[in-house]
mmCIF file of C-alpha atoms and ligand atoms in Angstrom:
data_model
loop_
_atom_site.group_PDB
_atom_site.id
_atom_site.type_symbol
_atom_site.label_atom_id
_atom_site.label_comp_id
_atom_site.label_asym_id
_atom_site.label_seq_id
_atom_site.Cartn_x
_atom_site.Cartn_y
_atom_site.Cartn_z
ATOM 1 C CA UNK J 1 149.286 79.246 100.288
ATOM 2 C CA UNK J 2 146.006 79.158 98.439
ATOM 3 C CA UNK J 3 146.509 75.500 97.829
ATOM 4 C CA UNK J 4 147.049 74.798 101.549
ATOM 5 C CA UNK J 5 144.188 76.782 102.540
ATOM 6 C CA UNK J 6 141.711 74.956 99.834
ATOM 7 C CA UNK J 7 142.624 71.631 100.918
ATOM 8 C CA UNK J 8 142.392 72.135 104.613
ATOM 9 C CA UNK J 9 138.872 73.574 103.781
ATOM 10 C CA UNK J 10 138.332 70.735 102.287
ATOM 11 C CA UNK J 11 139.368 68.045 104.966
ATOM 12 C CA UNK J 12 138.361 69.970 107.723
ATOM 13 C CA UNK J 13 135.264 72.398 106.577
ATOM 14 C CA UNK J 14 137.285 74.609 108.427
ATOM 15 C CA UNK J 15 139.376 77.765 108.130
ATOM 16 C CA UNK J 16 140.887 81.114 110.448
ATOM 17 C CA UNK J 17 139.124 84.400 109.533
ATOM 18 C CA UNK J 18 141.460 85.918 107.687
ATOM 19 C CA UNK J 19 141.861 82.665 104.751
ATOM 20 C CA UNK J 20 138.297 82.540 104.776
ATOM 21 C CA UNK J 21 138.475 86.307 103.671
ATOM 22 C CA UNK J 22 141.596 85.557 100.733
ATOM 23 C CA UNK J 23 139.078 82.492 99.309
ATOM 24 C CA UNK J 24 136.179 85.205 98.780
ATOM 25 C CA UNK J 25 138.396 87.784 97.225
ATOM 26 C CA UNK J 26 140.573 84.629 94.586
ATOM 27 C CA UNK J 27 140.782 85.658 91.660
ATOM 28 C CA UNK J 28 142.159 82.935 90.311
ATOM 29 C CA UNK J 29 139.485 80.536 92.092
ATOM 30 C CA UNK J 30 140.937 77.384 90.018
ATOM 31 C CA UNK J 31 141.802 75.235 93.287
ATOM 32 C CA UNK J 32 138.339 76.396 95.079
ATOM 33 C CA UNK J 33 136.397 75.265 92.321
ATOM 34 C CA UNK J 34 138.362 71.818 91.728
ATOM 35 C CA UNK J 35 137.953 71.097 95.489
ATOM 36 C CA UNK J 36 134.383 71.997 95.260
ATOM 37 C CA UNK J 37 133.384 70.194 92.154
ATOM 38 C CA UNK J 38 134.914 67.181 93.965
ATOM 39 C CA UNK J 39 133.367 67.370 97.377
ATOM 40 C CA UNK J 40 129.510 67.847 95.170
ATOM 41 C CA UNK J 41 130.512 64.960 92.813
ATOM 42 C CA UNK J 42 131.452 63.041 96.319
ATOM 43 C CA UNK J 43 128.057 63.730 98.155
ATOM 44 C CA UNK J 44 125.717 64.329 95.174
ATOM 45 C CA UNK J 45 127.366 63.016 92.063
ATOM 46 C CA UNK J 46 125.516 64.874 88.227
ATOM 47 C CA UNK J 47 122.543 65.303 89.972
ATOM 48 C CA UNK J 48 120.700 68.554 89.492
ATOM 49 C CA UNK J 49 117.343 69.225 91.603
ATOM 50 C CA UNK J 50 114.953 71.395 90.664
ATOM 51 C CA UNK J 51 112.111 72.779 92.909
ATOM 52 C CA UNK J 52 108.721 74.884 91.584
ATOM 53 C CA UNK J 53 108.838 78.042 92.755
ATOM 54 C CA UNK J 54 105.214 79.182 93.331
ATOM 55 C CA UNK J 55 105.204 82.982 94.298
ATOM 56 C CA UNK J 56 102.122 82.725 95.618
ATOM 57 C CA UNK J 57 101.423 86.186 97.035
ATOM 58 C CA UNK J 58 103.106 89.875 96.570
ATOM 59 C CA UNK J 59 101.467 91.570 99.437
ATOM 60 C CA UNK J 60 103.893 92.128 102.485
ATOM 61 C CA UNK J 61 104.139 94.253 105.893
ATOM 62 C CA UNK J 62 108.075 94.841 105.773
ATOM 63 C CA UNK J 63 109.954 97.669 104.765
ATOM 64 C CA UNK J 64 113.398 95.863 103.734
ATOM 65 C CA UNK J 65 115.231 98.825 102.303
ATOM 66 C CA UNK J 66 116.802 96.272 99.423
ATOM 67 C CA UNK J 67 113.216 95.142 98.619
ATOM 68 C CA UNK J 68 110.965 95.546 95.530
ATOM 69 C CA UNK J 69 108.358 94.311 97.199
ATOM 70 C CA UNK J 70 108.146 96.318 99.912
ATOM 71 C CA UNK J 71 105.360 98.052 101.569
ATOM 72 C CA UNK J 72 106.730 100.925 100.784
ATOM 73 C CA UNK J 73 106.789 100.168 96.967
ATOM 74 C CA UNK J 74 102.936 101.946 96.301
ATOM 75 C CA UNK J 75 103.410 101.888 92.511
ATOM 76 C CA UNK J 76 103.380 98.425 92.513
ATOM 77 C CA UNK J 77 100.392 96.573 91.750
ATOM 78 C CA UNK J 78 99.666 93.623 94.213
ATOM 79 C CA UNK J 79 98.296 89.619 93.764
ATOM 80 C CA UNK J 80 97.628 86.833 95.397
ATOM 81 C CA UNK J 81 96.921 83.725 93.445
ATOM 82 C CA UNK J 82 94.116 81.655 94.161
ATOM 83 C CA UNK J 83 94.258 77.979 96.033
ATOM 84 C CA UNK J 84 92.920 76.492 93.030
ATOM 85 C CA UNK J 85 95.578 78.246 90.284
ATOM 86 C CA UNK J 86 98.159 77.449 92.714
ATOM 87 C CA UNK J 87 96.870 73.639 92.564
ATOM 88 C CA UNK J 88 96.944 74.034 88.852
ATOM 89 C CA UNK J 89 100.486 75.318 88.724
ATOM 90 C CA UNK J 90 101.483 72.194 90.882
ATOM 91 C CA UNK J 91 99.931 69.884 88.594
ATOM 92 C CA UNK J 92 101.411 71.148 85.946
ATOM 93 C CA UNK J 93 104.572 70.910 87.522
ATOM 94 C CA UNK J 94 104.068 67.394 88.434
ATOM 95 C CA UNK J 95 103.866 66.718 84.539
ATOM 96 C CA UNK J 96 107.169 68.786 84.293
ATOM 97 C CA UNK J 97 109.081 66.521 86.450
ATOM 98 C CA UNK J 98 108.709 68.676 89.839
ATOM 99 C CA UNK J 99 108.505 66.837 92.843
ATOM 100 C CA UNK J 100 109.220 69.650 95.141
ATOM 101 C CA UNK J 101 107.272 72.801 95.103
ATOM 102 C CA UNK J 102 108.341 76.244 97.150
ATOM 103 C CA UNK J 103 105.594 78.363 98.108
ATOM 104 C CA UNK J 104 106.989 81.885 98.499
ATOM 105 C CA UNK J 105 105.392 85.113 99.291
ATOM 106 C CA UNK J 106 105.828 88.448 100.929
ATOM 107 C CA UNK J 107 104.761 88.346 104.623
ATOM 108 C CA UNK J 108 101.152 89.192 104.113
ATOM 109 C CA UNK J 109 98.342 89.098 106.576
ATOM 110 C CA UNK J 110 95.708 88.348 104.218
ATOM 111 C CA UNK J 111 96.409 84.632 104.281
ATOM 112 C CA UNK J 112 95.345 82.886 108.119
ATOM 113 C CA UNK J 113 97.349 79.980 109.418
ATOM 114 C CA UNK J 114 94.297 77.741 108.127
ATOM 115 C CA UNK J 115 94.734 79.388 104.513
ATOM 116 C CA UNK J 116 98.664 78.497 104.674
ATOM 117 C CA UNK J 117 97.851 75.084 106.047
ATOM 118 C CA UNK J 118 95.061 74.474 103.562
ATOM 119 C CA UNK J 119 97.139 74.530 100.533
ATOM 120 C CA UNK J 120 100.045 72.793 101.944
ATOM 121 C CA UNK J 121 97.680 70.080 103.147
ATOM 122 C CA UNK J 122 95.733 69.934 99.273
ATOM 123 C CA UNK J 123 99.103 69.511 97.709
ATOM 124 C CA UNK J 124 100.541 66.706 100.283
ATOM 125 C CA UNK J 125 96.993 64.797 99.719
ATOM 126 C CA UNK J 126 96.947 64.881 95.955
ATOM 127 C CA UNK J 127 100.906 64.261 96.036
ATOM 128 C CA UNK J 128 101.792 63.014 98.802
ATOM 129 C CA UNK J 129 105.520 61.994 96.882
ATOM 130 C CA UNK J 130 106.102 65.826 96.908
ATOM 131 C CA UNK J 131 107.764 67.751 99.553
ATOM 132 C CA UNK J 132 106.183 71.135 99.965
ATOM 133 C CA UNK J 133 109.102 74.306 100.847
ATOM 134 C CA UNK J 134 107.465 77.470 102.648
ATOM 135 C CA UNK J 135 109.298 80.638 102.435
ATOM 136 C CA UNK J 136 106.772 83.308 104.124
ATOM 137 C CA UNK J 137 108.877 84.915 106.287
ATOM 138 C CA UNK J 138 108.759 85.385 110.444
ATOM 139 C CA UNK J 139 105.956 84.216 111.860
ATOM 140 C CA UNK J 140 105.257 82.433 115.195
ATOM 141 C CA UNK J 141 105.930 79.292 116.997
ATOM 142 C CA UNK J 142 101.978 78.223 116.732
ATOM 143 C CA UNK J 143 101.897 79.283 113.146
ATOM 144 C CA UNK J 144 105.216 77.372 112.090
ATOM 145 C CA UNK J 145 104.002 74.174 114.004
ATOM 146 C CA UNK J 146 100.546 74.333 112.573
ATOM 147 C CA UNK J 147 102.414 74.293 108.601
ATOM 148 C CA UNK J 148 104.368 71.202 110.168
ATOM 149 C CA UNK J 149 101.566 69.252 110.890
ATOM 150 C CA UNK J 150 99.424 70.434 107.776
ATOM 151 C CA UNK J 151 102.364 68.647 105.927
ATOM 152 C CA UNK J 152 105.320 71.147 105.256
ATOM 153 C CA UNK J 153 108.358 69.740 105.116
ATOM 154 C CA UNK J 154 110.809 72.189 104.210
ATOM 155 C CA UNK J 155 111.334 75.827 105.318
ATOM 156 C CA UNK J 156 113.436 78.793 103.335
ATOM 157 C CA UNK J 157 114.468 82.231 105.531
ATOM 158 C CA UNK J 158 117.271 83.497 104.942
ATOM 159 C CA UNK J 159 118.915 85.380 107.848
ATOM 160 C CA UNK J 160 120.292 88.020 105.349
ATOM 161 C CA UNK J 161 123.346 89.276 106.751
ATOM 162 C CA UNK J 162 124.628 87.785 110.515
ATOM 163 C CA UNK J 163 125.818 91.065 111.732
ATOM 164 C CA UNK J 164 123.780 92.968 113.795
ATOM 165 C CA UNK J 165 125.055 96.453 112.635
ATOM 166 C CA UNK J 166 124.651 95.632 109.007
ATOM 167 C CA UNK J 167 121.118 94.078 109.713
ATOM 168 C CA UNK J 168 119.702 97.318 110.915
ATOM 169 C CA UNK J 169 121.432 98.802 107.256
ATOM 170 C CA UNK J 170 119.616 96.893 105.737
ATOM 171 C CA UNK J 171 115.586 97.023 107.383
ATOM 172 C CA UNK J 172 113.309 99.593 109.737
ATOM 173 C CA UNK J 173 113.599 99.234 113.313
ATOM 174 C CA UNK J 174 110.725 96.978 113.705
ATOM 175 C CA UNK J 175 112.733 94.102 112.214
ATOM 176 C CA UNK J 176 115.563 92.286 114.318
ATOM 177 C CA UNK J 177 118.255 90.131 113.152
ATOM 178 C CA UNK J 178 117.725 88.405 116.429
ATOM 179 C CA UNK J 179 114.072 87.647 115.969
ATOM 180 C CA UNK J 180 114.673 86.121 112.278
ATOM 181 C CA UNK J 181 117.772 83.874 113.949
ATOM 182 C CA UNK J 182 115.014 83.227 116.401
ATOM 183 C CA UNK J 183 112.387 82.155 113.859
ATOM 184 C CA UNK J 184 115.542 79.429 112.511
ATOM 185 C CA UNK J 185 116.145 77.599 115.668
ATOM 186 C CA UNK J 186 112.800 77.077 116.142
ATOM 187 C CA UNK J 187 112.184 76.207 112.611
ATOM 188 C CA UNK J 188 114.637 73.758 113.239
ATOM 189 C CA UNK J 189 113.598 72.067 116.687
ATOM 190 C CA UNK J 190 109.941 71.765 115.218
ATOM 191 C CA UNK J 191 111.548 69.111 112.660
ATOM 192 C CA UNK J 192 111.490 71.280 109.106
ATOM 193 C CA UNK J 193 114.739 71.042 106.504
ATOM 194 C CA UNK J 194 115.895 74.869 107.463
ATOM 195 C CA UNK J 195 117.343 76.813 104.303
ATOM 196 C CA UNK J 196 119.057 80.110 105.191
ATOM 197 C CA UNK J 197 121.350 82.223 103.377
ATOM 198 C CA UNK J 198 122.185 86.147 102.648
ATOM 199 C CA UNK J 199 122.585 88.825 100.026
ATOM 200 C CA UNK J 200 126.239 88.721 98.539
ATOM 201 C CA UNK J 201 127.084 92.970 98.234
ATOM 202 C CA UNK J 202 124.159 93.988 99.570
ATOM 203 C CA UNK J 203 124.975 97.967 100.490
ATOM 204 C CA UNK J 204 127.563 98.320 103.218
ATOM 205 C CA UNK J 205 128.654 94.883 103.496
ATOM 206 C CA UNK J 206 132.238 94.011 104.382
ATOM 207 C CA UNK J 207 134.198 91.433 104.060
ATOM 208 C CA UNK J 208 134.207 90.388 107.631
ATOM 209 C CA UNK J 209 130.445 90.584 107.139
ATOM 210 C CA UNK J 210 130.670 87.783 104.874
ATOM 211 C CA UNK J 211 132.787 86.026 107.186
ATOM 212 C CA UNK J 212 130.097 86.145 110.153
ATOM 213 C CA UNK J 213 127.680 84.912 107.234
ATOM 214 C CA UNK J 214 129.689 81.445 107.324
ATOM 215 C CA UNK J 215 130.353 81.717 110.831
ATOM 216 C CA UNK J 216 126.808 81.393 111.936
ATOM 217 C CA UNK J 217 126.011 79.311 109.084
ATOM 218 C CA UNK J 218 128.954 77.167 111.225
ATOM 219 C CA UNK J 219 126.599 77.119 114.134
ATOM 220 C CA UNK J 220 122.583 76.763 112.347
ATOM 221 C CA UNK J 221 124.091 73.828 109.943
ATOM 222 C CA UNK J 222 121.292 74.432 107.748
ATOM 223 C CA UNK J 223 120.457 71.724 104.935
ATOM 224 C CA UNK J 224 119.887 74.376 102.230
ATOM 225 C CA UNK J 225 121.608 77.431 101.747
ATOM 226 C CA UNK J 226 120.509 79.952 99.157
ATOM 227 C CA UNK J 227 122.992 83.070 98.127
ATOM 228 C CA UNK J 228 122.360 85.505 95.709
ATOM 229 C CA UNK J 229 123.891 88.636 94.792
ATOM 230 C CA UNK J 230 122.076 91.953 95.659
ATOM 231 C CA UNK J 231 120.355 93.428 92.668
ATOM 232 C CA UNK J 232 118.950 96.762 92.983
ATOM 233 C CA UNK J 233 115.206 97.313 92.751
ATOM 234 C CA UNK J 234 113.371 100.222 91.524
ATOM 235 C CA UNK J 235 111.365 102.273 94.068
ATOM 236 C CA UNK J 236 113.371 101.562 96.809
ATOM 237 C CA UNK J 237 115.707 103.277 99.067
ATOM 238 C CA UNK J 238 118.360 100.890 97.208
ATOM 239 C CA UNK J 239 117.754 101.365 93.805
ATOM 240 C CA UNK J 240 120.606 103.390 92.796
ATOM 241 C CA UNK J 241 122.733 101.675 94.894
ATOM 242 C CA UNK J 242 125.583 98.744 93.107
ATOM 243 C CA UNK J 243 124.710 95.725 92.211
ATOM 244 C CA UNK J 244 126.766 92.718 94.042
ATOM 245 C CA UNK J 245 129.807 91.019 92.454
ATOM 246 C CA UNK J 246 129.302 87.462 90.610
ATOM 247 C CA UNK J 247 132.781 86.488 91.074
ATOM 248 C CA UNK J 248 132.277 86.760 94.806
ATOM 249 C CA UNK J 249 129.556 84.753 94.820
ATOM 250 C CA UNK J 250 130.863 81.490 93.228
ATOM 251 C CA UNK J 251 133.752 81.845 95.344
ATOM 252 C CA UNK J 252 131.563 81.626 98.314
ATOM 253 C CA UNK J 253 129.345 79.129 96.560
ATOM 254 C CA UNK J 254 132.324 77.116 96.322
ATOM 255 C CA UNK J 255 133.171 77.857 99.870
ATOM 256 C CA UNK J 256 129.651 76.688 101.149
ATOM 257 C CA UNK J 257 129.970 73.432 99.830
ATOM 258 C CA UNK J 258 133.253 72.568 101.274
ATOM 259 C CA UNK J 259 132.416 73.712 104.753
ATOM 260 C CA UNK J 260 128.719 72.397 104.063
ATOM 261 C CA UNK J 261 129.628 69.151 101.582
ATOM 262 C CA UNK J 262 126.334 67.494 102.457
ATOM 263 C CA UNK J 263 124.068 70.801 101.860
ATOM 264 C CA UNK J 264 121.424 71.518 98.734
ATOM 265 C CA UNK J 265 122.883 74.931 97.280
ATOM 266 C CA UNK J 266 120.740 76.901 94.930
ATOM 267 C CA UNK J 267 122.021 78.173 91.397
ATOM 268 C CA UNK J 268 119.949 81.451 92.443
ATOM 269 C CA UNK J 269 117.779 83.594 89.716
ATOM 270 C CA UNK J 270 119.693 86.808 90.576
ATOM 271 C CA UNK J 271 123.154 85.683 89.657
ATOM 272 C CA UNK J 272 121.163 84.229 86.474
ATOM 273 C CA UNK J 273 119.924 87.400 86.306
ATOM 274 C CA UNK J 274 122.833 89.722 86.647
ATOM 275 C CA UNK J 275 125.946 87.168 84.931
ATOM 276 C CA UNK J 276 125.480 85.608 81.233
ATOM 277 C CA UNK J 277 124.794 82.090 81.824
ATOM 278 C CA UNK J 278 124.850 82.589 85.568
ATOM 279 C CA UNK J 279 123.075 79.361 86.451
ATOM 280 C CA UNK J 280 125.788 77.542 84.666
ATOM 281 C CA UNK J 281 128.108 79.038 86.569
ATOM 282 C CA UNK J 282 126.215 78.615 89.961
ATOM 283 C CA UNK J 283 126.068 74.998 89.422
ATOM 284 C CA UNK J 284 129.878 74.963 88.136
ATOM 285 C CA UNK J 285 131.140 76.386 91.628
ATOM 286 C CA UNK J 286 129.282 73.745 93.331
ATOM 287 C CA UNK J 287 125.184 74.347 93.685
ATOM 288 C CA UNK J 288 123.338 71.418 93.249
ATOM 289 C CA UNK J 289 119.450 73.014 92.527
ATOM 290 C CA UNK J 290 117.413 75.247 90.695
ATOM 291 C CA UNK J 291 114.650 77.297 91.354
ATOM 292 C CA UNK J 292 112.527 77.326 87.763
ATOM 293 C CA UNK J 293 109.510 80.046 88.383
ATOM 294 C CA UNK J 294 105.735 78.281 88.054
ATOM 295 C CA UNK J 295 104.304 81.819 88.876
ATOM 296 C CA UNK J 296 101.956 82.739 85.713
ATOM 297 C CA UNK J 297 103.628 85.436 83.770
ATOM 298 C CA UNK J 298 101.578 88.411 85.340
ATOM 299 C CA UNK J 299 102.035 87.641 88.209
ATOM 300 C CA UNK J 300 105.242 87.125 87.950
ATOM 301 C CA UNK J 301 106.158 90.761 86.767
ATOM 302 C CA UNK J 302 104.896 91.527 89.343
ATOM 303 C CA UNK J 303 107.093 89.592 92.000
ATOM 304 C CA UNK J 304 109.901 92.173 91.432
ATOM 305 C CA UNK J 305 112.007 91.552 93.916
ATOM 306 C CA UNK J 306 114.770 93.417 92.031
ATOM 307 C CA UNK J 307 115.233 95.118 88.488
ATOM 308 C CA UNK J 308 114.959 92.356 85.221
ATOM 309 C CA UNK J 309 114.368 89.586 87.097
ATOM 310 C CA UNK J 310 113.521 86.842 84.348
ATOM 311 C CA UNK J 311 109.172 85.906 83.907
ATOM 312 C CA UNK J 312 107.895 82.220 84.430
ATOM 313 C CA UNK J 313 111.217 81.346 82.364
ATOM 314 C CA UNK J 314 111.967 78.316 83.960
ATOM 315 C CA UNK J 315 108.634 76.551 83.643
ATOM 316 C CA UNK J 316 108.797 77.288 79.680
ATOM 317 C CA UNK J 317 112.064 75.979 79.474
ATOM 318 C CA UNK J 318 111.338 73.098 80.857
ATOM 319 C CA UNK J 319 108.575 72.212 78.958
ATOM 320 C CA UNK J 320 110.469 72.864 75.650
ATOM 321 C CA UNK J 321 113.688 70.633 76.721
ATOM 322 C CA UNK J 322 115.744 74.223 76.505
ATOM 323 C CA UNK J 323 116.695 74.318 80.534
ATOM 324 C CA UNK J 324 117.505 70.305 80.504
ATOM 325 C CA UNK J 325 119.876 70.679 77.575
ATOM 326 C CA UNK J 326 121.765 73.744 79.455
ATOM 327 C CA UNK J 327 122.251 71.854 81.902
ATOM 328 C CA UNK J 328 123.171 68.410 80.131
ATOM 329 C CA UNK J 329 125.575 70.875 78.194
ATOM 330 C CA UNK J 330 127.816 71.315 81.090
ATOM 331 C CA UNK J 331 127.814 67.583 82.051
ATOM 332 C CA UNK J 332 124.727 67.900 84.804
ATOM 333 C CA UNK J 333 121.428 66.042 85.070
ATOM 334 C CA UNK J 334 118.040 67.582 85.854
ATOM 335 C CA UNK J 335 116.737 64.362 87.779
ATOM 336 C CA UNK J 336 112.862 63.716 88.827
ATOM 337 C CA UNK J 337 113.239 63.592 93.092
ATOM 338 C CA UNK J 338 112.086 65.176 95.975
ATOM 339 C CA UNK J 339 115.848 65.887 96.458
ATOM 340 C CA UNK J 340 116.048 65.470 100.055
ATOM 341 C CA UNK J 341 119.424 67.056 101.756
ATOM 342 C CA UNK J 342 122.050 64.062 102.117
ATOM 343 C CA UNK J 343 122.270 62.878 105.781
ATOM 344 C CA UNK J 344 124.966 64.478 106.896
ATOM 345 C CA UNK J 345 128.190 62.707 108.257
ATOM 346 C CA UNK J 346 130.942 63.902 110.141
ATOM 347 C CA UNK J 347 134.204 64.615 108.093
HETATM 348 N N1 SAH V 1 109.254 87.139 102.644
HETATM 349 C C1 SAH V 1 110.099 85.971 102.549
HETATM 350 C C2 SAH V 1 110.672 85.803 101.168
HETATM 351 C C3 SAH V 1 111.594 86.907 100.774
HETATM 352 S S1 SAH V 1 112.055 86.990 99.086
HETATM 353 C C4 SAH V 1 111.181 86.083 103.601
HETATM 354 O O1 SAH V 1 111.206 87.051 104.331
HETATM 355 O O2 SAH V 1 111.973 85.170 103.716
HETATM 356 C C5 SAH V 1 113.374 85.845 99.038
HETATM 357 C C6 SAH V 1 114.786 86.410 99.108
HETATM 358 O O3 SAH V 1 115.035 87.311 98.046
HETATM 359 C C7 SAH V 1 115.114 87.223 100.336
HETATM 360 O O4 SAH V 1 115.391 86.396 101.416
HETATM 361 C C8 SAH V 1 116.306 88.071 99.879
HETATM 362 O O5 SAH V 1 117.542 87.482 100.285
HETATM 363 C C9 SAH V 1 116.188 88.049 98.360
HETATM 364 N N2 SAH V 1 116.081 89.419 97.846
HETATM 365 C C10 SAH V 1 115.152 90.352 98.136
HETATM 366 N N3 SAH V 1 115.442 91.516 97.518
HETATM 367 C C11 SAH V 1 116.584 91.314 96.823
HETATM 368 C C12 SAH V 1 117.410 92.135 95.998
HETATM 369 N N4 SAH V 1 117.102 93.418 95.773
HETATM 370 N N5 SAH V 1 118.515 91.584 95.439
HETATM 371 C C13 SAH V 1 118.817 90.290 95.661
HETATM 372 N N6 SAH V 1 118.104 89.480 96.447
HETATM 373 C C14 SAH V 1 116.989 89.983 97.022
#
């Protein structure tokens, strides 16, 4: 049954409902995985990408209940990082190896359009072989344009859960699930590479939760696709609340890159966070990238999305070979490339 279900998911990148449903709950994912490794050794062979991850600002006007970085969250102390030290970080990563670089922030209204668009256009001129990721949040058609044509080539929101009920679980009223599916669309029409994603057990999810997740997934056909399990943050109206399961996530890793063969799937920090040698494990059910943090240690600590999240630990172990012999340990290749998504082809 399993077996039958795997493979059609496999030539098809289709399934009903209900076998999408018995693939997240395997426990005995042996078959997802094999089909998996074989699609991403089909469409993107040893390769591993990695992409700077700048968190360039910790200021933000939303309320997301799962959030450390909430408005809400007054005990935490708040940054922004300068145009210049975020220059400097990309530098640095350029010596690293980085030819991507994700600039990711709270949604904060100190920065203008003309701020955004400022650094994106410094970093294109001085490396114009780089492609430059945003992930700010929902903003407007004029402001998302404007980042286009300053040079951004890449855009990260994930829609966090596709159902409508379970999006008003999860943030105030103010925030709509249909406004951030909105913000996609249009992200995609004005020419970006779109990355969405969710939370994997974020509070009240279900199981056919998950299976909208992929459904509309179906119908966005991102080129990146970023899960993560929900870790729960201190000071906010989650933090006692469980954290998501691992397993379930490299099940639907693997799932993602049989329905999505072409797509660039993150290894994401929070199942690093929560599962010993969770990137591994990421990239073992079928992720292709990682994230490594440039963000300066103090400000870092301070990007606390959720409880433990790992400081600046991925530039430092890049710099002393550790991260690139992890990853050469389980047969993978951290490769120097702007890591574009695959063009996609029809199965
Ligand atoms: N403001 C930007 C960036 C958000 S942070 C935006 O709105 O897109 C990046 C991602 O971290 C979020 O999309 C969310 O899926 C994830 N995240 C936030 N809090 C989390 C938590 N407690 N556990 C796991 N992931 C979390």
């Amino acid at each position: 049954m399993v077996g039958e279900v795997v493979d059609r998911l496999y030539r098809t990148r289709n399934a009903s409902d209900a076998e999408l449903k018995l693939l997240i709950g395997l426990e005995d994912p042996s078959l997802l995985r094999e089909a998996a490794l074989s699609r991403r050794l089909e469409w993107y062979g040893r390769k591993v990408f990695i992409r700077g991850l700048i968190e360039f600002t910790n200021h933000c006007r939303n309320n997301c209940y799962y959030c450390g970085i909430r408005a809400g969250n007054v005990s935490l102390g708040r940054y922004r990082l300068a145009p210049e030290t975020i220059m400097e970080l990309v530098r640095d990563g350029y010596r690293l190896g980085f030819r991507t670089f994700v600039l990711q922030g709270g949604e904060d209204n100190g920065y203008s359009d003309e701020g955004i668009c400022s650094i994106v256009s410094s970093i294109k001129k001085e490396y114009p072989d780089c492609a430059v990721t945003l992930s700010i949040g929902e903003k407007d058609h004029g402001s998302y344009r404007a980042y286009f044509d300053a040079g951004a080539d890449r855009y990260l929101l994930r829609h966090e859960t596709a159902s409508q009920e379970h999006y008003s679980s999860l943030h105030p009223s103010r925030m709509s699930l249909e406004n951030r599916k909105a913000c996609l669309w249009d992200l995609k029409r004005i020419g970006y590479q779109v990355g969405s994603g969710f939370m994997v057990g974020s509070p009240g999810q279900t199981p056919d939760n998950l299976v909208e997740d992929l459904r509309f997934l179906q119908e966005l056909q991102p080129d990146m696709i970023g899960i993560g399990p929900f870790v729960p943050a201190a000071n906010t109206p989650f933090a006692t609340k469980k954290a998501g399961s691992v397993d379930t996530t490299l099940n639907l890793i693997s799932i993602l890159r049989l329905m999505f063969p072409y797509s660039l799937i993150p290894s994401t920090t929070s199942l690093g966070t929560i599962a010993p040698a969770g990137l591994e494990k990421g990239l073992e059910a079928g992720a292709n990238v990682i994230m490594p943090e440039l963000t300066p240690p103090d400000e870092a600590r301070l990007y606390s999305l959720y409880d433990n999240k790992p400081v600046s630990a991925g530039a430092l172990m890049i710099t002393d070979g550790s991260l690139r012999e992890r990853i050469r340990a389980i047969g993978y290749d951290i490769v120097t490339a702007r890591g574009d998504v695959a063009v996609p082809k029809r199965p």
